[in-house]
Coordinates of C-alpha atoms and ligand atoms in Angstrom, one line a residue:
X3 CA 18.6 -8.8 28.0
X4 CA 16.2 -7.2 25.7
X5 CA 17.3 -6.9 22.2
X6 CA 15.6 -5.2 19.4
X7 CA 16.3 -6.7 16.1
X8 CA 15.1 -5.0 13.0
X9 CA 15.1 -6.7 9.8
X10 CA 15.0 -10.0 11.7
X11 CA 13.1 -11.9 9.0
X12 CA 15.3 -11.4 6.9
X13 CA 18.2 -14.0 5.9
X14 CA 20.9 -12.8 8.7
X15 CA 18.4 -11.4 10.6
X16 CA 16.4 -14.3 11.1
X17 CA 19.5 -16.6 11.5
X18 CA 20.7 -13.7 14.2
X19 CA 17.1 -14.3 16.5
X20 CA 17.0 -18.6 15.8
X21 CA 20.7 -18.5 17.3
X22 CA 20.4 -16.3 19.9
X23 CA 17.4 -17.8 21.2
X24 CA 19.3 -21.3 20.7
X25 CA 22.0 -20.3 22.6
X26 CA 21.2 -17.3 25.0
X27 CA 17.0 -18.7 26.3
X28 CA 17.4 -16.0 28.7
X29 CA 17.2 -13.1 25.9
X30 CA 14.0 -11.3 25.0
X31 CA 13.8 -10.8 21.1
X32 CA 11.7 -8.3 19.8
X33 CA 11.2 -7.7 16.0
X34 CA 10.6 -5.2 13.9
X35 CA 10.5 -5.5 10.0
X36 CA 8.7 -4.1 7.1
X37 CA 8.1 -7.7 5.4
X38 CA 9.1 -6.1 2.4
X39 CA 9.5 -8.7 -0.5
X40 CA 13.1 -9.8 1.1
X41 CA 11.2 -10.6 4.7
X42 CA 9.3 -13.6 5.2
X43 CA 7.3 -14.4 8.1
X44 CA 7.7 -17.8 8.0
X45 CA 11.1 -17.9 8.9
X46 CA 10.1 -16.8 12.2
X47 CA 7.4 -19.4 12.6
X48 CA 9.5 -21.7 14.4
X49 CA 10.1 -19.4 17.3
X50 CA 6.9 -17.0 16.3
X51 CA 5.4 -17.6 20.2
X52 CA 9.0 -17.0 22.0
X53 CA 9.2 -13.5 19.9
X54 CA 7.8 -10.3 19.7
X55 CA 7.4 -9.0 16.2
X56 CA 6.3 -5.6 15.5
X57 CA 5.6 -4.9 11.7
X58 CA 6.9 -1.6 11.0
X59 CA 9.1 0.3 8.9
X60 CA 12.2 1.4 10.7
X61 CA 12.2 4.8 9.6
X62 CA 9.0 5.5 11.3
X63 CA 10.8 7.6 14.1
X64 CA 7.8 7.6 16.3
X65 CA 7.6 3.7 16.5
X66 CA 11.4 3.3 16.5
X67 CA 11.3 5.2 19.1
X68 CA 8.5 3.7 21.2
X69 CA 10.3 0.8 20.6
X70 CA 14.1 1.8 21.7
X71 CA 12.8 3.0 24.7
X72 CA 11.6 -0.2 26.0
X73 CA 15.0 -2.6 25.2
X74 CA 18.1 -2.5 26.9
X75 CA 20.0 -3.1 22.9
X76 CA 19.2 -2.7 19.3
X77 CA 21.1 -5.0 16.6
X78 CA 20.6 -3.2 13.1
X79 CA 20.2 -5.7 10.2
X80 CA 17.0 -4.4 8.6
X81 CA 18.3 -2.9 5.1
X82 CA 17.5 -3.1 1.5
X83 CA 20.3 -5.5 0.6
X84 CA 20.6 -6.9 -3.0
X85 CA 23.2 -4.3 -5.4
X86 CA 21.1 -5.5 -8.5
X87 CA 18.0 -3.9 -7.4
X88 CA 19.9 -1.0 -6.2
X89 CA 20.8 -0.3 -9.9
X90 CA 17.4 -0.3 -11.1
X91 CA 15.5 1.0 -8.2
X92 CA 17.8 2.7 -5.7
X93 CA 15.5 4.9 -3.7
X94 CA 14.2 2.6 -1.5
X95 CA 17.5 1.9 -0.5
X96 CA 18.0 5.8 0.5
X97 CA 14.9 5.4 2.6
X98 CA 15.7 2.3 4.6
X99 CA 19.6 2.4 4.3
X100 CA 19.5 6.3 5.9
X101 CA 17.0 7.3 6.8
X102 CA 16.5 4.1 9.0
X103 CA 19.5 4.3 10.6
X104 CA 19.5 7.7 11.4
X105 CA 16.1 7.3 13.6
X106 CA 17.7 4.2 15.2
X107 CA 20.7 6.2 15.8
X108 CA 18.2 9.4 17.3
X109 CA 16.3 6.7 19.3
X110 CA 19.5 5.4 20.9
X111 CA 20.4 8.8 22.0
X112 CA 17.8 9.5 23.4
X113 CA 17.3 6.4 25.5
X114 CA 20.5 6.1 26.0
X115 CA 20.4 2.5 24.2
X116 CA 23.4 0.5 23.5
X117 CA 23.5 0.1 19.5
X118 CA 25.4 -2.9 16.9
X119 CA 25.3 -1.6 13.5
X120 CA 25.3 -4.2 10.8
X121 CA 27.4 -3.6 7.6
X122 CA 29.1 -4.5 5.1
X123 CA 32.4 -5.6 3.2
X124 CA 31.6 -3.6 0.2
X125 CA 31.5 0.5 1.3
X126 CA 35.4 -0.4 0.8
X127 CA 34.8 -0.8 -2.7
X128 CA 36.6 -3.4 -4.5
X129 CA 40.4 -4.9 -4.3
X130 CA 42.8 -6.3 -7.6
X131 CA 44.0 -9.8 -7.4
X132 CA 47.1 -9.1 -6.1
X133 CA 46.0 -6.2 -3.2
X134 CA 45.8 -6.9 0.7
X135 CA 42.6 -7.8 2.2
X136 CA 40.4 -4.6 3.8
X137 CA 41.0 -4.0 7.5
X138 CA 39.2 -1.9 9.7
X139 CA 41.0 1.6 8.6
X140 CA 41.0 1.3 4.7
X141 CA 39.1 4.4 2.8
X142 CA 35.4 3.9 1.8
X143 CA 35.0 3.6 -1.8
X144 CA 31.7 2.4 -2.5
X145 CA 30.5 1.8 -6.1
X146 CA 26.5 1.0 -6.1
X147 CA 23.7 2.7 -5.0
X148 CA 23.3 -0.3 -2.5
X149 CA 27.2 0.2 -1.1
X150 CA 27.0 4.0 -0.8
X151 CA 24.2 4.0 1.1
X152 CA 25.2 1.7 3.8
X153 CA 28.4 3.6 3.6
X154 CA 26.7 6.8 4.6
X155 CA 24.4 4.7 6.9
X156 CA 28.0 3.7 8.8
X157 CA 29.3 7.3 8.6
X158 CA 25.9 8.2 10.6
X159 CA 26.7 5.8 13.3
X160 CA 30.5 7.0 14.0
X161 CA 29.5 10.6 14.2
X162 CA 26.7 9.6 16.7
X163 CA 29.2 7.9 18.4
X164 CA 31.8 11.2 18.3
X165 CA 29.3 13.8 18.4
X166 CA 26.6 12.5 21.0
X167 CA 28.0 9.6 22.8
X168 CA 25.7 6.6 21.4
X169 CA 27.1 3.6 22.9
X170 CA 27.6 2.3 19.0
X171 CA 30.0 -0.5 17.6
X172 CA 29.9 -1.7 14.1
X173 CA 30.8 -5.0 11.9
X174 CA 31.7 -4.9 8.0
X175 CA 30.9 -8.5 7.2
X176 CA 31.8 -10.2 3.7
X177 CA 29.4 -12.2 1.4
X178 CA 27.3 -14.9 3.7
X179 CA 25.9 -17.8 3.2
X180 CA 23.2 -20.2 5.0
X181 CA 19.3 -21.2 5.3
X182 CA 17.0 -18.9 5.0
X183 CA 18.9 -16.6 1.8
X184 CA 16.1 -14.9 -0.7
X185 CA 16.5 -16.6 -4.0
X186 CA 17.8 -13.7 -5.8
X187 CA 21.1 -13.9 -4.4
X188 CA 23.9 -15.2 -5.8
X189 CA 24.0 -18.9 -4.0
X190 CA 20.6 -20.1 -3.3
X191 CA 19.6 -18.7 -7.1
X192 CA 22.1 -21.4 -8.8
X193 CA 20.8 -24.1 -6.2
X194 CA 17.4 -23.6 -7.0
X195 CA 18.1 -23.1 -10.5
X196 CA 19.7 -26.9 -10.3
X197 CA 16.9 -28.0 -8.5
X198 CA 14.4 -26.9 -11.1
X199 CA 16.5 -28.3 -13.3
X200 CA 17.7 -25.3 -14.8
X201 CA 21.3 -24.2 -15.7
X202 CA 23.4 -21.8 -13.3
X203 CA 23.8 -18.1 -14.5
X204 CA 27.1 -16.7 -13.8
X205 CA 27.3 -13.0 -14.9
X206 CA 29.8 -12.1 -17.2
X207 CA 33.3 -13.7 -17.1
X208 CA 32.4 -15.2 -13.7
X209 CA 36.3 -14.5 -12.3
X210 CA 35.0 -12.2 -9.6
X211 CA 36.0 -13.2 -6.2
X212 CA 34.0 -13.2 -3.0
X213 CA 35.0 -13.5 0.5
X214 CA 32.4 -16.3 1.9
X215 CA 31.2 -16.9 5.7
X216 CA 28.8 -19.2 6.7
X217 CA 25.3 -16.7 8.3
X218 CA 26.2 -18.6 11.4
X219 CA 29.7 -17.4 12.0
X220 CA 28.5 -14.1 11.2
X221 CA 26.3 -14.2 14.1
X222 CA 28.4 -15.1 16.8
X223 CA 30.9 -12.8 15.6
X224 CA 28.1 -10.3 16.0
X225 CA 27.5 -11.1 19.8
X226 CA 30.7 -11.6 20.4
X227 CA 31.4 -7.3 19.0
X228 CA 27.4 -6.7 20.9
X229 CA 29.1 -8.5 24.2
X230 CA 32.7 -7.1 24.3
X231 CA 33.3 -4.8 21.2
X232 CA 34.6 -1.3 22.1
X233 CA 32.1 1.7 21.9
X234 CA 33.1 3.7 19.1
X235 CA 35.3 0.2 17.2
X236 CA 34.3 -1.0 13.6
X237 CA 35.2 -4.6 13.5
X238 CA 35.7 -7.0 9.9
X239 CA 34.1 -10.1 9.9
X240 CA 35.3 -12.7 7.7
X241 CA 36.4 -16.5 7.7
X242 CA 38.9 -16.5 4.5
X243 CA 36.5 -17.9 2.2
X244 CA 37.8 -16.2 -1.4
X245 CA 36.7 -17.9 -4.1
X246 CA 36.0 -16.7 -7.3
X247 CA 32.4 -16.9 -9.5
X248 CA 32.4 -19.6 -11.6
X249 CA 34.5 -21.7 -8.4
X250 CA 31.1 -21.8 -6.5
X251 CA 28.7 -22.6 -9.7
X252 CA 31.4 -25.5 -10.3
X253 CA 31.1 -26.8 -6.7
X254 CA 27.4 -26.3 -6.8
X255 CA 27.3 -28.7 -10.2
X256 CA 29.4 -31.3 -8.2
X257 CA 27.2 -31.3 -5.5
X258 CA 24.1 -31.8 -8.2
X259 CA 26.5 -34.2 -9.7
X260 CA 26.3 -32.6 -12.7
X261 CA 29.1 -31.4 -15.5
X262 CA 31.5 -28.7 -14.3
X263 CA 30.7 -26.6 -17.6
X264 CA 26.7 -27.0 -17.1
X265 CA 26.1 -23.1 -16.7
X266 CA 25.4 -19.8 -18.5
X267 CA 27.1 -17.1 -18.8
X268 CA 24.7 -13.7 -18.9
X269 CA 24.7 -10.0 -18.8
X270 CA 27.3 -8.7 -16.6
X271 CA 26.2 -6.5 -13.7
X272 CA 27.1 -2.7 -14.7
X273 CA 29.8 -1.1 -12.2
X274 CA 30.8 -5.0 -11.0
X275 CA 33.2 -5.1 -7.8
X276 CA 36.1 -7.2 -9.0
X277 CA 36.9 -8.4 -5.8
X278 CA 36.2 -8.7 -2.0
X279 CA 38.5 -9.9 0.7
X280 CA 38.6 -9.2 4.7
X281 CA 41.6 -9.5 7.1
X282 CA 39.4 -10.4 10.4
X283 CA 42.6 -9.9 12.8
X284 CA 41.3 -7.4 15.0
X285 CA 37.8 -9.8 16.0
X286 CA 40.2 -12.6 16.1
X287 CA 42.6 -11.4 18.5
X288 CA 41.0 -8.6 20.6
X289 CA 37.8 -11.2 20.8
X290 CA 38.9 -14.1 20.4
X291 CA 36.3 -15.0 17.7
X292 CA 37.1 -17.9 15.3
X293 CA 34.8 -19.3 12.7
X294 CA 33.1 -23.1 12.9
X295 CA 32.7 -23.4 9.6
X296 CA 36.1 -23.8 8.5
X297 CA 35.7 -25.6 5.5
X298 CA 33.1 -23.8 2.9
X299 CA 32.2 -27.1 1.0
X300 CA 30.7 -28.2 4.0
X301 CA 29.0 -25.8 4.3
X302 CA 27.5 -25.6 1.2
X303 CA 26.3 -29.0 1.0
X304 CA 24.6 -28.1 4.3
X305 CA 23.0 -25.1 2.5
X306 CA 22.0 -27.2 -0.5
X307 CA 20.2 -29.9 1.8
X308 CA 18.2 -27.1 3.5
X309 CA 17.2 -25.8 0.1
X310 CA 15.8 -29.0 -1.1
X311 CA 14.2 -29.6 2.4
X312 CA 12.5 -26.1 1.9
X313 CA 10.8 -25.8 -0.9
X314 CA 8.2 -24.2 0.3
X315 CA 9.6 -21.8 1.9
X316 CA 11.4 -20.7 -1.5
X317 CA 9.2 -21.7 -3.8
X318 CA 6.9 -18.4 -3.7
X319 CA 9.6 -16.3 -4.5
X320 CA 11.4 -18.0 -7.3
X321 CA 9.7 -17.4 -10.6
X322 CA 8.8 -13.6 -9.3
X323 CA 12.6 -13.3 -9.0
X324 CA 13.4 -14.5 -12.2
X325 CA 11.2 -12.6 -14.3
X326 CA 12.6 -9.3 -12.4
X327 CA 15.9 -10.5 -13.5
X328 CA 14.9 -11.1 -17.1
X329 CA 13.0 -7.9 -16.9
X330 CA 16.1 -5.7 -15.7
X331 CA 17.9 -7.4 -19.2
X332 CA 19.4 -10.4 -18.1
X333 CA 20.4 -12.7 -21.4
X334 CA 22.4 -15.5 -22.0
X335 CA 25.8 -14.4 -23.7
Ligands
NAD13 P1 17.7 -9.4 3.5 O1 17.4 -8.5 2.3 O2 17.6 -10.8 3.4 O3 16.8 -8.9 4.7 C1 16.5 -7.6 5.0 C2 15.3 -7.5 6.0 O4 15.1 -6.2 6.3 C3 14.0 -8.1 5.4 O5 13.3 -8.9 6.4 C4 13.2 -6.8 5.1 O6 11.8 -7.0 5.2 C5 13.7 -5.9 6.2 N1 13.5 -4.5 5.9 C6 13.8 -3.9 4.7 N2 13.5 -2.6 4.7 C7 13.0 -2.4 6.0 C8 12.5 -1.2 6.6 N3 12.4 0.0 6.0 N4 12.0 -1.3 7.9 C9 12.0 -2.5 8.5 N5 12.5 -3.7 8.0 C10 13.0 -3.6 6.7 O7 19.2 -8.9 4.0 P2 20.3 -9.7 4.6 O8 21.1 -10.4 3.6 O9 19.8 -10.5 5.7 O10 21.2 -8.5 5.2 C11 21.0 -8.1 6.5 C12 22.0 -7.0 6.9 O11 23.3 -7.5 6.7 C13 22.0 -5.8 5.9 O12 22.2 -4.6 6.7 C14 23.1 -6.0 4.9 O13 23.6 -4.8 4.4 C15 24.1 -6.7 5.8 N6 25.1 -7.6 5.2 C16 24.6 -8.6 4.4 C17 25.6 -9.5 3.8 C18 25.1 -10.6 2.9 O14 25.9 -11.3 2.4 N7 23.8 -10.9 2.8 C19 26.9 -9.3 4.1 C20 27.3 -8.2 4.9 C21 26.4 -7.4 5.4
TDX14 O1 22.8 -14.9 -10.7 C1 23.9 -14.4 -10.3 N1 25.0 -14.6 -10.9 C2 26.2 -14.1 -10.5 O2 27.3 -14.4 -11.1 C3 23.9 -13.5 -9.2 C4 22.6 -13.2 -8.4 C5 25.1 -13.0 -8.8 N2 26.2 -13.3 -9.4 C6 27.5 -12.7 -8.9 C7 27.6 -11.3 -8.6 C8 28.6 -11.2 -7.5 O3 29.9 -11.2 -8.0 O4 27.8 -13.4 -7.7 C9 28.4 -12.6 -6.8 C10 27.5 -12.5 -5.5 O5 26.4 -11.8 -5.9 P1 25.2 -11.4 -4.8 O6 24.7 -12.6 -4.1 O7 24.3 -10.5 -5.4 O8 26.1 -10.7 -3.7 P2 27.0 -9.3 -3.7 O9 26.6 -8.4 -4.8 O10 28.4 -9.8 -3.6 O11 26.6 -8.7 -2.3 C11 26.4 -9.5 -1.1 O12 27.4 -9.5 -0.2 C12 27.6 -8.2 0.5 C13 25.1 -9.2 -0.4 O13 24.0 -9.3 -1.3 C14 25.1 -7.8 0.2 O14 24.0 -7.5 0.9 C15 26.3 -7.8 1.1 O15 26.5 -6.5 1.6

């Protein structure tokens, strides 16, 4: 198979093309990202001779087009992806979120190109303590710039679907985790943070909850919808990881060995989703789908070993990401 994946040095992206090369040698990968500041080349370097990667923006139509044309199916990861620079900056994501998409989507029809559109947990909006987890029909509610625009990015790909018959499925993942995650995310900020030797910053309160799956089980969830999903079918992916905030800083300390109190709390993020949480019965029972990583401190220690075998692959970004965040008015409450 040939397989376009934008965004693919990016976090999930880049996870997605290690995997499927891992497990599927007979696939040909071809790339195309922007390297924008969330792409990094070097986590392609490992498998940079067994890859094609084209630099390019995937709005270009003419490229994304050139490029459709010559695979038999596109996986869609490339996005601007981090809600905190969607408050301060949101046009890019209009750009990339949309406008990308929607020249995948034209591509696709016209070559007649089988499509997997990434997305997310969040164009449901948020849930209370107490409410069921999202499943595949619950209304989009979507409270940032960075959520509204993916939800318009999924609307796009279901009325390509209806209106022109692209052979389109799509996947609403929750919050992941792994190797490879830009520093300004949640996760891999406190870990660095720790290693630096500086405290963890939990915004506000820290009792928000997110819904956590290791980048892995993402990914075969992804070729498992890419595989056998129905044309047309949005499918959940999530391994019932809730936790809330200040939960993960506190097993991030005990993995540092340090106190469970030894963190910050800072400016809260304006418009905050209280809560995300995904009911993944549909992928588990039409697909049969299950997630490895079971157990999330597991995982995490994994994620912190990587981190402090990778410096230099993080390092670069850190202090650049920490000044944006003091810059945007992050303090210490
Ligand atoms: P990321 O920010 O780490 O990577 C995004 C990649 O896309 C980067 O390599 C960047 O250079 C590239 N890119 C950005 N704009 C581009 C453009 N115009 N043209 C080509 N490439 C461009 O993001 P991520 O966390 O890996 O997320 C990947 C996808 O998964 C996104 O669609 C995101 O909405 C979705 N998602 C992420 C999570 C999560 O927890 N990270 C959860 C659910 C869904
Ligand atoms: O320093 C921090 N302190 C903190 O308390 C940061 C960076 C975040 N947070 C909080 C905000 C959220 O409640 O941690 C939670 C996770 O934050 P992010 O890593 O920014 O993720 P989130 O906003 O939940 O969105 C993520 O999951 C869904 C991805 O970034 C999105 O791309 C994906 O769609």
């Amino acid at each position: 198979m040939r397989l376009l994946v934008t965004g693919g040095a990016g976090f999930i992206g880049a996870n997605f093309v290690h995997q499927t090369l891992a497990e599927r040698p007979g696939t040909h990968v071809v790339v195309l990202d922007k390297l924008t500041y969330a792409g990094n080349r070097t986590s392609l370097e490992p498998v940079a001779d067994r890859i094609d990667f084209v630099h390019g923006d995937v709005a270009d139509a003419d490229l994304v087009d050139r490029l459709v044309g010559g695979v038999d199916a596109v996986v869609h990861f490339a996005a601007e992806s981090h809600n905190d620079n969607s408050l301060t900056q949101p046009w890019p994501f209009l750009q990339t979120n949309i406008i990308g998409t929607y020249a995948l989507l034209q591509a696709a029809r016209r070559h007649d190109v089988r499509y997997h559109h990434i997305s997310t947990d969040e164009v449901y909006g948020d849930l209370d303590a107490a409410a069921p987890a999202f499943s595949e029909d619950a209304p989009y509610q979507p409270s940032s710039p960075y959520s509204a625009t993916k939800a318009a990015s999924d609307m796009l790909v279901r009325a390509w679907v209806r209106s022109f018959g692209v052979r389109a499925t799509l996947s609403n993942c929750s919050n992941n985790y792994g190797p490879y995650q830009h520093v300004e995310k949640f996760i891999p900020r406190q870990i660095t943070n720790l290693i630096d030797g500086v405290r963890p910053r939990l915004y506000g309160a820290g009792h928000q909850v997110r819904d956590w799956i290791h980048v892995e089980d993402h990914n075969r969830a992804v070729w498992s919808v890419l595989e056998h999903g129905r044309i047309g079918q949005t499918y959940l992916i999530g391994a019932n990881g809730e936790l809330d905030n200040k939960a993960v800083v506190r097993l991030i300390l005990a993995e540092f060995g340090r106190d469970p109190d030894d963190f910050d709390h800072v400016t809260d993020r304006p418009g905050h989703d209280q809560r995300y949480a995904i009911d993944a019965t549909l992928l588990r029972t039409e697909l049969g789908w299950e997630p490895r990583y079971s157990d999330f401190r597991t995982g995490l220690a994994d994620t912190i070993r990587w981190y402090r075998e990778h410096e230099n692959w993080w390092r670069p970004q850190k202090e650049i990401t920490e000044r944006a965040y003091v810059a945007a008015g992050e303090q210490v409450l």
